[in-house]
PDB file of C-alpha atoms and ligand atoms in Angstrom:
ATOM      1  CA  MET A1122       0.021  -0.014   0.045  1.00 48.00           C
ATOM      2  CA  THR A1123       1.319   3.822  -0.531  1.00 52.00           C
ATOM      3  CA  SER A1124       1.865   6.131   2.154  1.00 55.00           C
ATOM      4  CA  ARG A1125      -0.618   8.134   0.592  1.00 57.00           C
ATOM      5  CA  SER A1126      -3.836   5.369   0.958  1.00 61.00           C
ATOM      6  CA  PHE A1127      -2.499   4.027   4.287  1.00 63.00           C
ATOM      7  CA  CYS A1128      -2.459   7.382   5.509  1.00 68.00           C
ATOM      8  CA  ALA A1129      -6.104   7.937   4.796  1.00 71.00           C
ATOM      9  CA  VAL A1130      -7.556   4.387   6.187  1.00 75.00           C
ATOM     10  CA  ILE A1131      -5.246   4.607   9.340  1.00 84.00           C
ATOM     11  CA  GLN A1132      -7.144   7.813  10.196  1.00 81.00           C
ATOM     12  CA  GLU A1133     -10.201   5.652  10.934  1.00 77.00           C
ATOM     13  CA  LEU A1134      -8.568   3.338  13.874  1.00 91.00           C
ATOM     14  CA  ASN A1135      -9.871   3.959  17.123  1.00 91.00           C
ATOM     15  CA  SER A1136      -7.429   5.625  19.374  1.00 89.00           C
ATOM     16  CA  GLU A1137      -6.624   2.707  21.284  1.00 88.00           C
ATOM     17  CA  ILE A1138      -4.990   0.812  18.444  1.00 95.00           C
ATOM     18  CA  ARG A1139      -4.062   3.839  15.634  1.00 95.00           C
ATOM     19  CA  LYS A1140      -0.494   4.589  17.641  1.00 96.00           C
ATOM     20  CA  PRO A1141       0.723   0.605  18.047  1.00 97.00           C
ATOM     21  CA  VAL A1142      -0.533   0.306  14.244  1.00 97.00           C
ATOM     22  CA  ILE A1143       1.447   3.416  13.103  1.00 96.00           C
ATOM     23  CA  LEU A1144       4.489   2.600  15.010  1.00 97.00           C
ATOM     24  CA  PHE A1145       4.304  -0.825  13.537  1.00 97.00           C
ATOM     25  CA  TYR A1146       4.117   0.571  10.174  1.00 95.00           C
ATOM     26  CA  LEU A1147       7.015   2.762  10.804  1.00 97.00           C
ATOM     27  CA  ILE A1148       9.342   0.257  12.323  1.00 98.00           C
ATOM     28  CA  LEU A1149       8.485  -2.394   9.236  1.00 97.00           C
ATOM     29  CA  ARG A1150       9.008   0.641   6.755  1.00 96.00           C
ATOM     30  CA  GLY A1151      12.570   1.338   8.972  1.00 97.00           C
ATOM     31  CA  LEU A1152      13.138  -2.662   8.126  1.00 97.00           C
ATOM     32  CA  ASP A1153      12.267  -2.571   4.366  1.00 95.00           C
ATOM     33  CA  THR A1154      14.172   0.891   3.662  1.00 96.00           C
ATOM     34  CA  ILE A1155      17.360  -1.049   4.760  1.00 96.00           C
ATOM     35  CA  GLU A1156      16.506  -4.416   2.801  1.00 94.00           C
ATOM     36  CA  ASP A1157      16.167  -2.597  -0.236  1.00 91.00           C
ATOM     37  CA  ASP A1158      19.417  -0.409   0.323  1.00 93.00           C
ATOM     38  CA  MET A1159      21.644  -1.729  -2.459  1.00 90.00           C
ATOM     39  CA  THR A1160      24.710   0.428  -1.056  1.00 94.00           C
ATOM     40  CA  ILE A1161      24.337  -1.779   2.163  1.00 95.00           C
ATOM     41  CA  PRO A1162      27.242  -4.150   1.916  1.00 95.00           C
ATOM     42  CA  ILE A1163      25.430  -7.573   2.727  1.00 96.00           C
ATOM     43  CA  GLU A1164      27.582  -8.514   5.358  1.00 97.00           C
ATOM     44  CA  LYS A1165      26.367  -5.372   7.105  1.00 97.00           C
ATOM     45  CA  LYS A1166      22.906  -5.458   5.880  1.00 97.00           C
ATOM     46  CA  VAL A1167      22.287  -8.851   7.147  1.00 98.00           C
ATOM     47  CA  PRO A1168      23.089  -8.123  10.952  1.00 98.00           C
ATOM     48  CA  LEU A1169      20.976  -4.923  10.443  1.00 98.00           C
ATOM     49  CA  LEU A1170      17.713  -6.900   9.522  1.00 98.00           C
ATOM     50  CA  VAL A1171      18.076 -10.080  11.929  1.00 98.00           C
ATOM     51  CA  ASN A1172      18.847  -7.733  14.958  1.00 98.00           C
ATOM     52  CA  PHE A1173      16.342  -4.787  14.022  1.00 98.00           C
ATOM     53  CA  HIS A1174      14.035  -6.604  16.177  1.00 98.00           C
ATOM     54  CA  GLN A1175      16.042  -5.882  19.433  1.00 98.00           C
ATOM     55  CA  THR A1176      17.410  -2.186  17.783  1.00 98.00           C
ATOM     56  CA  ILE A1177      13.864  -1.276  18.451  1.00 98.00           C
ATOM     57  CA  PHE A1178      14.636  -1.188  21.968  1.00 98.00           C
ATOM     58  CA  GLU A1179      17.500   0.756  22.163  1.00 98.00           C
ATOM     59  CA  LYS A1180      16.853   4.372  23.443  1.00 98.00           C
ATOM     60  CA  GLY A1181      18.707   6.853  20.631  1.00 98.00           C
ATOM     61  CA  TRP A1182      19.863   4.493  18.124  1.00 98.00           C
ATOM     62  CA  LYS A1183      19.268   6.052  14.347  1.00 97.00           C
ATOM     63  CA  PHE A1184      20.843   4.990  10.868  1.00 97.00           C
ATOM     64  CA  LEU A1185      22.758   7.667   8.876  1.00 96.00           C
ATOM     65  CA  GLU A1186      24.417   5.463   6.184  1.00 94.00           C
ATOM     66  CA  SER A1187      21.390   4.555   3.564  1.00 94.00           C
ATOM     67  CA  GLY A1188      22.253   5.724  -0.114  1.00 92.00           C
ATOM     68  CA  PRO A1189      21.212   8.740  -1.758  1.00 91.00           C
ATOM     69  CA  GLU A1190      18.498   7.509  -3.646  1.00 87.00           C
ATOM     70  CA  GLU A1191      16.611   5.919  -0.552  1.00 88.00           C
ATOM     71  CA  LYS A1192      13.512   8.303  -0.786  1.00 91.00           C
ATOM     72  CA  ASP A1193      12.669   7.114   3.060  1.00 93.00           C
ATOM     73  CA  ALA A1194      16.382   7.798   4.642  1.00 95.00           C
ATOM     74  CA  PRO A1195      14.875  10.823   6.458  1.00 96.00           C
ATOM     75  CA  LEU A1196      12.643   7.950   8.822  1.00 97.00           C
ATOM     76  CA  LEU A1197      16.107   6.201   9.714  1.00 97.00           C
ATOM     77  CA  ARG A1198      17.992   9.119  10.080  1.00 97.00           C
ATOM     78  CA  GLN A1199      15.304  10.203  13.088  1.00 97.00           C
ATOM     79  CA  PHE A1200      14.475   6.711  14.044  1.00 98.00           C
ATOM     80  CA  ASP A1201      15.461   7.468  17.847  1.00 98.00           C
ATOM     81  CA  ILE A1202      11.755   9.528  17.598  1.00 98.00           C
ATOM     82  CA  ILE A1203      10.136   6.170  16.846  1.00 98.00           C
ATOM     83  CA  ILE A1204      12.142   4.338  19.578  1.00 98.00           C
ATOM     84  CA  ASP A1205      10.902   6.510  21.686  1.00 98.00           C
ATOM     85  CA  GLU A1206       7.101   6.858  20.748  1.00 98.00           C
ATOM     86  CA  PHE A1207       7.433   2.781  20.656  1.00 98.00           C
ATOM     87  CA  LEU A1208       8.785   2.400  24.355  1.00 98.00           C
ATOM     88  CA  SER A1209       6.108   4.045  25.630  1.00 98.00           C
ATOM     89  CA  LEU A1210       3.566   1.698  24.133  1.00 98.00           C
ATOM     90  CA  ASP A1211       2.117  -0.863  26.481  1.00 97.00           C
ATOM     91  CA  ARG A1212       4.447  -3.573  26.949  1.00 98.00           C
ATOM     92  CA  LYS A1213       2.250  -6.315  25.115  1.00 97.00           C
ATOM     93  CA  PHE A1214       1.973  -4.319  21.987  1.00 98.00           C
ATOM     94  CA  GLN A1215       5.637  -3.700  22.175  1.00 98.00           C
ATOM     95  CA  GLU A1216       6.607  -7.737  22.318  1.00 98.00           C
ATOM     96  CA  HIS A1217       3.747  -8.222  19.401  1.00 98.00           C
ATOM     97  CA  ILE A1218       5.883  -5.663  17.035  1.00 98.00           C
ATOM     98  CA  ALA A1219       9.186  -7.026  18.026  1.00 98.00           C
ATOM     99  CA  THR A1220       8.111 -10.890  17.507  1.00 97.00           C
ATOM    100  CA  THR A1221       6.498 -10.020  13.778  1.00 97.00           C
ATOM    101  CA  THR A1222       9.846  -7.923  13.088  1.00 98.00           C
ATOM    102  CA  LYS A1223      12.172 -10.421  14.318  1.00 98.00           C
ATOM    103  CA  GLU A1224      10.509 -12.811  11.697  1.00 98.00           C
ATOM    104  CA  MET A1225      10.284 -10.711   8.904  1.00 97.00           C
ATOM    105  CA  GLY A1226      14.059  -9.386   9.162  1.00 98.00           C
ATOM    106  CA  SER A1227      15.081 -12.956   9.474  1.00 97.00           C
ATOM    107  CA  GLY A1228      13.504 -13.524   6.271  1.00 96.00           C
ATOM    108  CA  MET A1229      14.524 -10.375   4.460  1.00 96.00           C
ATOM    109  CA  ALA A1230      17.905 -11.348   5.479  1.00 97.00           C
ATOM    110  CA  MET A1231      17.424 -14.961   4.231  1.00 95.00           C
ATOM    111  CA  HIS A1232      16.416 -13.405   0.849  1.00 93.00           C
ATOM    112  CA  ALA A1233      19.216 -10.739   0.580  1.00 93.00           C
ATOM    113  CA  LYS A1234      22.006 -13.464   1.194  1.00 94.00           C
ATOM    114  CA  ALA A1235      20.706 -15.506  -1.862  1.00 91.00           C
ATOM    115  CA  ALA A1236      20.107 -13.012  -3.829  1.00 89.00           C
ATOM    116  CA  ALA A1237      23.781 -11.640  -3.132  1.00 90.00           C
ATOM    117  CA  GLU A1238      25.339 -14.932  -3.801  1.00 90.00           C
ATOM    118  CA  ASN A1239      23.203 -15.745  -6.954  1.00 85.00           C
ATOM    119  CA  GLY A1240      21.269 -13.094  -7.859  1.00 85.00           C
ATOM    120  CA  PHE A1241      17.293 -12.528  -6.844  1.00 84.00           C
ATOM    121  CA  THR A1242      15.075 -15.004  -8.552  1.00 88.00           C
ATOM    122  CA  ILE A1243      11.848 -16.519  -7.758  1.00 94.00           C
ATOM    123  CA  GLU A1244      11.446 -19.976  -9.157  1.00 95.00           C
ATOM    124  CA  THR A1245       8.605 -21.714  -7.956  1.00 97.00           C
ATOM    125  CA  LYS A1246       5.276 -20.684  -6.670  1.00 98.00           C
ATOM    126  CA  ALA A1247       6.146 -22.149  -3.425  1.00 97.00           C
ATOM    127  CA  GLU A1248       9.148 -19.397  -2.951  1.00 95.00           C
ATOM    128  CA  TYR A1249       6.840 -16.763  -4.471  1.00 97.00           C
ATOM    129  CA  ASN A1250       4.467 -17.628  -1.801  1.00 97.00           C
ATOM    130  CA  ARG A1251       7.392 -17.565   0.769  1.00 96.00           C
ATOM    131  CA  TYR A1252       8.296 -14.437  -0.230  1.00 94.00           C
ATOM    132  CA  CYS A1253       5.440 -12.568  -0.058  1.00 96.00           C
ATOM    133  CA  TYR A1254       4.949 -14.409   3.294  1.00 97.00           C
ATOM    134  CA  TYR A1255       7.791 -12.607   4.463  1.00 95.00           C
ATOM    135  CA  VAL A1256       7.150  -8.971   3.307  1.00 93.00           C
ATOM    136  CA  ALA A1257       3.215  -8.973   3.405  1.00 95.00           C
ATOM    137  CA  GLY A1258       1.800 -11.795   4.855  1.00 96.00           C
ATOM    138  CA  LEU A1259       3.570 -11.175   8.134  1.00 97.00           C
ATOM    139  CA  VAL A1260       1.700  -7.288   8.277  1.00 96.00           C
ATOM    140  CA  GLY A1261      -1.420  -9.088   8.462  1.00 96.00           C
ATOM    141  CA  ILE A1262      -0.134 -11.430  11.363  1.00 97.00           C
ATOM    142  CA  GLY A1263       1.316  -8.945  13.470  1.00 97.00           C
ATOM    143  CA  LEU A1264      -1.970  -6.412  12.703  1.00 97.00           C
ATOM    144  CA  SER A1265      -4.299  -9.299  13.855  1.00 98.00           C
ATOM    145  CA  LEU A1266      -1.969  -9.544  16.998  1.00 98.00           C
ATOM    146  CA  LEU A1267      -2.542  -6.050  17.784  1.00 98.00           C
ATOM    147  CA  PHE A1268      -6.225  -5.963  17.026  1.00 97.00           C
ATOM    148  CA  SER A1269      -7.111  -8.981  19.363  1.00 98.00           C
ATOM    149  CA  GLU A1270      -4.311  -6.970  22.249  1.00 97.00           C
ATOM    150  CA  SER A1271      -6.365  -4.021  21.977  1.00 97.00           C
ATOM    151  CA  HIS A1272      -9.483  -5.899  22.842  1.00 96.00           C
ATOM    152  CA  LEU A1273     -11.604  -4.352  19.728  1.00 97.00           C
ATOM    153  CA  GLU A1274     -11.282  -7.508  18.119  1.00 97.00           C
ATOM    154  CA  ASP A1275     -11.836 -10.858  19.509  1.00 97.00           C
ATOM    155  CA  HIS A1276      -8.761 -13.669  20.231  1.00 97.00           C
ATOM    156  CA  ILE A1277      -9.981 -15.509  17.346  1.00 97.00           C
ATOM    157  CA  VAL A1278      -8.709 -12.679  14.630  1.00 97.00           C
ATOM    158  CA  SER A1279      -5.073 -13.152  16.355  1.00 97.00           C
ATOM    159  CA  LYS A1280      -5.324 -16.790  16.293  1.00 97.00           C
ATOM    160  CA  SER A1281      -6.324 -17.249  13.038  1.00 96.00           C
ATOM    161  CA  ARG A1282      -3.186 -16.748  11.119  1.00 95.00           C
ATOM    162  CA  ASN A1283      -3.897 -18.781   7.697  1.00 95.00           C
ATOM    163  CA  LEU A1284      -6.435 -16.360   7.310  1.00 96.00           C
ATOM    164  CA  SER A1285      -4.746 -13.207   8.316  1.00 96.00           C
ATOM    165  CA  LEU A1286      -1.731 -13.821   5.860  1.00 96.00           C
ATOM    166  CA  ASN A1287      -4.272 -13.638   3.244  1.00 96.00           C
ATOM    167  CA  MET A1288      -4.625 -10.395   3.645  1.00 95.00           C
ATOM    168  CA  GLY A1289      -1.307  -9.072   2.910  1.00 94.00           C
ATOM    169  CA  LEU A1290      -0.523 -11.598   0.481  1.00 97.00           C
ATOM    170  CA  MET A1291      -2.960 -10.551  -1.891  1.00 96.00           C
ATOM    171  CA  LEU A1292      -2.095  -6.578  -1.503  1.00 95.00           C
ATOM    172  CA  GLN A1293       1.522  -7.889  -2.220  1.00 96.00           C
ATOM    173  CA  LYS A1294       0.692 -10.328  -5.228  1.00 98.00           C
ATOM    174  CA  THR A1295      -1.589  -7.694  -6.700  1.00 97.00           C
ATOM    175  CA  ASN A1296       1.106  -4.702  -6.626  1.00 95.00           C
ATOM    176  CA  ILE A1297       3.478  -7.750  -7.846  1.00 96.00           C
ATOM    177  CA  ILE A1298       1.522  -8.099 -10.785  1.00 97.00           C
ATOM    178  CA  ARG A1299       0.773  -4.716 -11.557  1.00 96.00           C
ATOM    179  CA  ASP A1300       4.176  -3.126 -11.548  1.00 94.00           C
ATOM    180  CA  LEU A1301       5.547  -5.648 -14.459  1.00 95.00           C
ATOM    181  CA  ALA A1302       6.534  -3.096 -16.805  1.00 94.00           C
ATOM    182  CA  GLU A1303       8.329  -0.945 -14.061  1.00 92.00           C
ATOM    183  CA  ASP A1304       9.944  -3.584 -12.528  1.00 92.00           C
ATOM    184  CA  LEU A1305      11.259  -5.482 -16.361  1.00 93.00           C
ATOM    185  CA  THR A1306      12.657  -1.795 -16.918  1.00 91.00           C
ATOM    186  CA  GLU A1307      14.955  -2.036 -13.615  1.00 86.00           C
ATOM    187  CA  ASN A1308      15.399  -5.935 -14.128  1.00 85.00           C
ATOM    188  CA  ARG A1309      13.762  -6.711 -10.855  1.00 86.00           C
ATOM    189  CA  ILE A1310      11.490 -10.069 -11.346  1.00 92.00           C
ATOM    190  CA  PHE A1311       9.151 -11.321  -8.926  1.00 95.00           C
ATOM    191  CA  TRP A1312       6.532 -13.156 -11.061  1.00 97.00           C
ATOM    192  CA  PRO A1313       7.943 -16.740 -10.758  1.00 98.00           C
ATOM    193  CA  LYS A1314       9.632 -18.575 -13.162  1.00 97.00           C
ATOM    194  CA  GLU A1315       7.194 -21.629 -12.673  1.00 98.00           C
ATOM    195  CA  ILE A1316       4.114 -19.539 -14.282  1.00 98.00           C
ATOM    196  CA  TRP A1317       5.801 -17.175 -17.017  1.00 98.00           C
ATOM    197  CA  SER A1318       8.254 -19.925 -18.254  1.00 98.00           C
ATOM    198  CA  LYS A1319       4.909 -21.678 -19.567  1.00 98.00           C
ATOM    199  CA  TYR A1320       4.678 -18.514 -21.890  1.00 98.00           C
ATOM    200  CA  CYS A1321       8.207 -17.630 -22.603  1.00 97.00           C
ATOM    201  CA  LYS A1322      11.710 -18.327 -22.753  1.00 97.00           C
ATOM    202  CA  ASP A1323      12.664 -15.209 -20.788  1.00 96.00           C
ATOM    203  CA  ILE A1324      10.128 -13.134 -19.789  1.00 96.00           C
ATOM    204  CA  HIS A1325      10.949  -9.722 -21.545  1.00 95.00           C
ATOM    205  CA  GLU A1326       9.374 -11.474 -24.288  1.00 96.00           C
ATOM    206  CA  LEU A1327       6.035 -10.869 -22.760  1.00 96.00           C
ATOM    207  CA  GLN A1328       6.577  -7.182 -23.815  1.00 95.00           C
ATOM    208  CA  LEU A1329       6.834  -7.990 -27.704  1.00 96.00           C
ATOM    209  CA  PRO A1330       3.725  -7.651 -29.812  1.00 95.00           C
ATOM    210  CA  GLU A1331       4.305 -11.126 -31.588  1.00 96.00           C
ATOM    211  CA  LYS A1332       3.956 -12.389 -27.677  1.00 96.00           C
ATOM    212  CA  ARG A1333       0.480 -10.573 -26.825  1.00 96.00           C
ATOM    213  CA  GLU A1334      -1.392 -13.443 -26.463  1.00 97.00           C
ATOM    214  CA  ASP A1335       0.818 -15.540 -24.443  1.00 97.00           C
ATOM    215  CA  ALA A1336       1.202 -12.045 -22.194  1.00 97.00           C
ATOM    216  CA  LEU A1337      -2.284 -12.125 -21.752  1.00 97.00           C
ATOM    217  CA  ASN A1338      -2.498 -15.666 -20.491  1.00 98.00           C
ATOM    218  CA  CYS A1339       0.218 -15.293 -18.441  1.00 98.00           C
ATOM    219  CA  ILE A1340      -1.379 -12.533 -16.570  1.00 97.00           C
ATOM    220  CA  SER A1341      -4.604 -14.762 -16.575  1.00 97.00           C
ATOM    221  CA  GLU A1342      -2.821 -17.428 -14.453  1.00 98.00           C
ATOM    222  CA  MET A1343      -1.033 -14.663 -12.176  1.00 98.00           C
ATOM    223  CA  VAL A1344      -4.307 -13.081 -11.507  1.00 98.00           C
ATOM    224  CA  ALA A1345      -5.687 -16.359 -10.656  1.00 98.00           C
ATOM    225  CA  ASP A1346      -3.147 -17.401  -8.324  1.00 98.00           C
ATOM    226  CA  ALA A1347      -3.809 -14.046  -6.657  1.00 98.00           C
ATOM    227  CA  LEU A1348      -7.215 -14.643  -6.575  1.00 97.00           C
ATOM    228  CA  GLU A1349      -6.861 -17.748  -4.183  1.00 97.00           C
ATOM    229  CA  HIS A1350      -6.713 -15.392  -1.296  1.00 97.00           C
ATOM    230  CA  ALA A1351      -9.715 -13.756  -1.962  1.00 97.00           C
ATOM    231  CA  LYS A1352     -11.573 -16.432  -0.099  1.00 96.00           C
ATOM    232  CA  GLY A1353      -9.146 -16.166   2.998  1.00 97.00           C
ATOM    233  CA  SER A1354      -9.672 -12.543   3.183  1.00 97.00           C
ATOM    234  CA  LEU A1355     -12.843 -12.464   3.355  1.00 97.00           C
ATOM    235  CA  ALA A1356     -13.344 -14.966   5.963  1.00 97.00           C
ATOM    236  CA  TYR A1357     -10.870 -13.014   8.143  1.00 98.00           C
ATOM    237  CA  LEU A1358     -13.043  -9.592   7.471  1.00 98.00           C
ATOM    238  CA  SER A1359     -16.126 -11.753   8.573  1.00 97.00           C
ATOM    239  CA  LEU A1360     -14.591 -11.885  11.864  1.00 98.00           C
ATOM    240  CA  LEU A1361     -14.301  -8.437  12.464  1.00 97.00           C
ATOM    241  CA  ARG A1362     -16.963  -6.757  14.945  1.00 96.00           C
ATOM    242  CA  THR A1363     -15.417  -3.289  15.463  1.00 96.00           C
ATOM    243  CA  GLN A1364     -15.981  -0.992  11.883  1.00 94.00           C
ATOM    244  CA  SER A1365     -13.103   1.018  12.048  1.00 93.00           C
ATOM    245  CA  VAL A1366     -10.806  -2.090  12.296  1.00 95.00           C
ATOM    246  CA  PHE A1367     -13.095  -3.587   9.442  1.00 95.00           C
ATOM    247  CA  ASN A1368     -12.839  -0.316   7.267  1.00 92.00           C
ATOM    248  CA  PHE A1369      -8.743  -0.633   7.707  1.00 93.00           C
ATOM    249  CA  CYS A1370      -8.713  -4.034   6.439  1.00 95.00           C
ATOM    250  CA  ALA A1371     -11.339  -4.022   3.609  1.00 94.00           C
ATOM    251  CA  ILE A1372     -10.373  -0.692   2.071  1.00 91.00           C
ATOM    252  CA  PRO A1373      -7.088  -1.850   0.622  1.00 92.00           C
ATOM    253  CA  GLN A1374      -8.519  -5.578  -0.124  1.00 95.00           C
ATOM    254  CA  VAL A1375     -11.576  -3.910  -2.353  1.00 94.00           C
ATOM    255  CA  MET A1376      -9.007  -1.748  -3.753  1.00 93.00           C
ATOM    256  CA  ALA A1377      -6.978  -4.812  -4.843  1.00 95.00           C
ATOM    257  CA  LEU A1378      -9.721  -7.088  -6.182  1.00 95.00           C
ATOM    258  CA  LYS A1379     -10.793  -3.458  -8.537  1.00 95.00           C
ATOM    259  CA  THR A1380      -6.868  -3.468  -9.388  1.00 95.00           C
ATOM    260  CA  LEU A1381      -7.007  -7.133  -9.848  1.00 96.00           C
ATOM    261  CA  ALA A1382     -10.125  -6.327 -12.514  1.00 95.00           C
ATOM    262  CA  LEU A1383      -8.751  -3.761 -14.094  1.00 95.00           C
ATOM    263  CA  ILE A1384      -5.131  -5.491 -14.894  1.00 95.00           C
ATOM    264  CA  TYR A1385      -6.775  -8.879 -15.893  1.00 96.00           C
ATOM    265  CA  ARG A1386      -5.981  -9.756 -19.380  1.00 95.00           C
ATOM    266  CA  ASN A1387      -4.944  -5.890 -19.827  1.00 95.00           C
ATOM    267  CA  PRO A1388      -2.512  -5.602 -22.620  1.00 93.00           C
ATOM    268  CA  ASN A1389      -1.515  -1.973 -21.613  1.00 93.00           C
ATOM    269  CA  MET A1390      -0.144  -3.017 -18.272  1.00 92.00           C
ATOM    270  CA  ILE A1391       2.622  -5.011 -20.257  1.00 91.00           C
ATOM    271  CA  THR A1392       4.512  -2.259 -20.901  1.00 89.00           C
ATOM    272  CA  LYS A1393       2.808   0.534 -18.835  1.00 87.00           C
ATOM    273  CA  ASN A1394       2.052   0.936 -15.202  1.00 84.00           C
ATOM    274  CA  VAL A1395      -1.960   0.644 -15.007  1.00 84.00           C
ATOM    275  CA  LYS A1396      -3.524   2.194 -12.269  1.00 81.00           C
ATOM    276  CA  ILE A1397      -7.050   2.983 -10.554  1.00 77.00           C
ATOM    277  CA  ARG A1398      -7.935   6.559 -10.811  1.00 73.00           C
ATOM    278  CA  ARG A1399      -7.691   8.224  -7.554  1.00 66.00           C
ATOM    279  CA  GLY A1400     -11.751   9.730  -7.975  1.00 67.00           C
ATOM    280  CA  GLN A1401     -12.140   5.812  -8.170  1.00 66.00           C
ATOM    281  CA  SER A1402     -10.603   5.051  -4.926  1.00 63.00           C
ATOM    282  CA  ALA A1403     -12.626   7.648  -2.922  1.00 59.00           C
ATOM    283  CA  ARG A1404     -15.610   6.034  -4.416  1.00 65.00           C
ATOM    284  CA  VAL A1405     -14.729   2.621  -2.651  1.00 60.00           C
ATOM    285  CA  CYS A1406     -14.119   4.665   0.711  1.00 58.00           C
ATOM    286  CA  SER A1407     -17.046   6.381   0.545  1.00 60.00           C
ATOM    287  CA  ARG A1408     -19.397   3.307   0.175  1.00 58.00           C
ATOM    288  CA  LEU A1409     -18.050   1.404   2.944  1.00 55.00           C
TER     289      LEU A1409
HETATM  290 MG1   MG B1488      12.028  -4.344   0.199  1.00 53.04          MG
END
């Protein structure tokens, strides 16, 4: 989710949960900024990622060595402020945030190491699911822990890990499908080879006019794969009983479904980024 849409939906949340959710988001954003920064040498990056769940308890910690291209570098430069706020949270919220950060940090470190050794590739659908689990599925699981801890939601919500992770997986996979053109330009391939290799020898071939039908069939298969999470995501939403929490979770899911509908067999998305217009997003939000 973009920062802008996140800011819009977070206003909806009840005050007892708003601050833990904001800090959870900012901490994971800090972690992700380290993961994405290709100027940090791998031997330095791995311990930063693996230990981040402990770093967030170190008063005064900040990181000044981000690469010049990192748009979120200011977040890490002033991370001491985030740590102060994090330490002011109820202990239980701190623990849930740290648990999720620990699992995400070690998953990111594992992928960063593999990428440094062999280049970043996603071969199988199982690898694709594992990657999406670490970078997004865990967000849904962590949020559920916070919702139940606040008593705005029942404990069944945090215990339903399998349903929770569908929320993040559906958002992540939607973005991965939508961003194909942009990622191909930068030579980052997140589409699993197990799927695209049925349609071409090199994924860049999908952009050739003579491969249009193959490209559309490949998009269909990618969209069908993302939609496998829709049922789990709807089942998760049906567990929620607080309106603001429901809106916070449902709005991004509805937007993801709308995006999938837009890019399904859409030849434009192969060569350029296709996005839902802001007016349409506003209508989604006002209907909930
Ligand atoms: Mg990242």
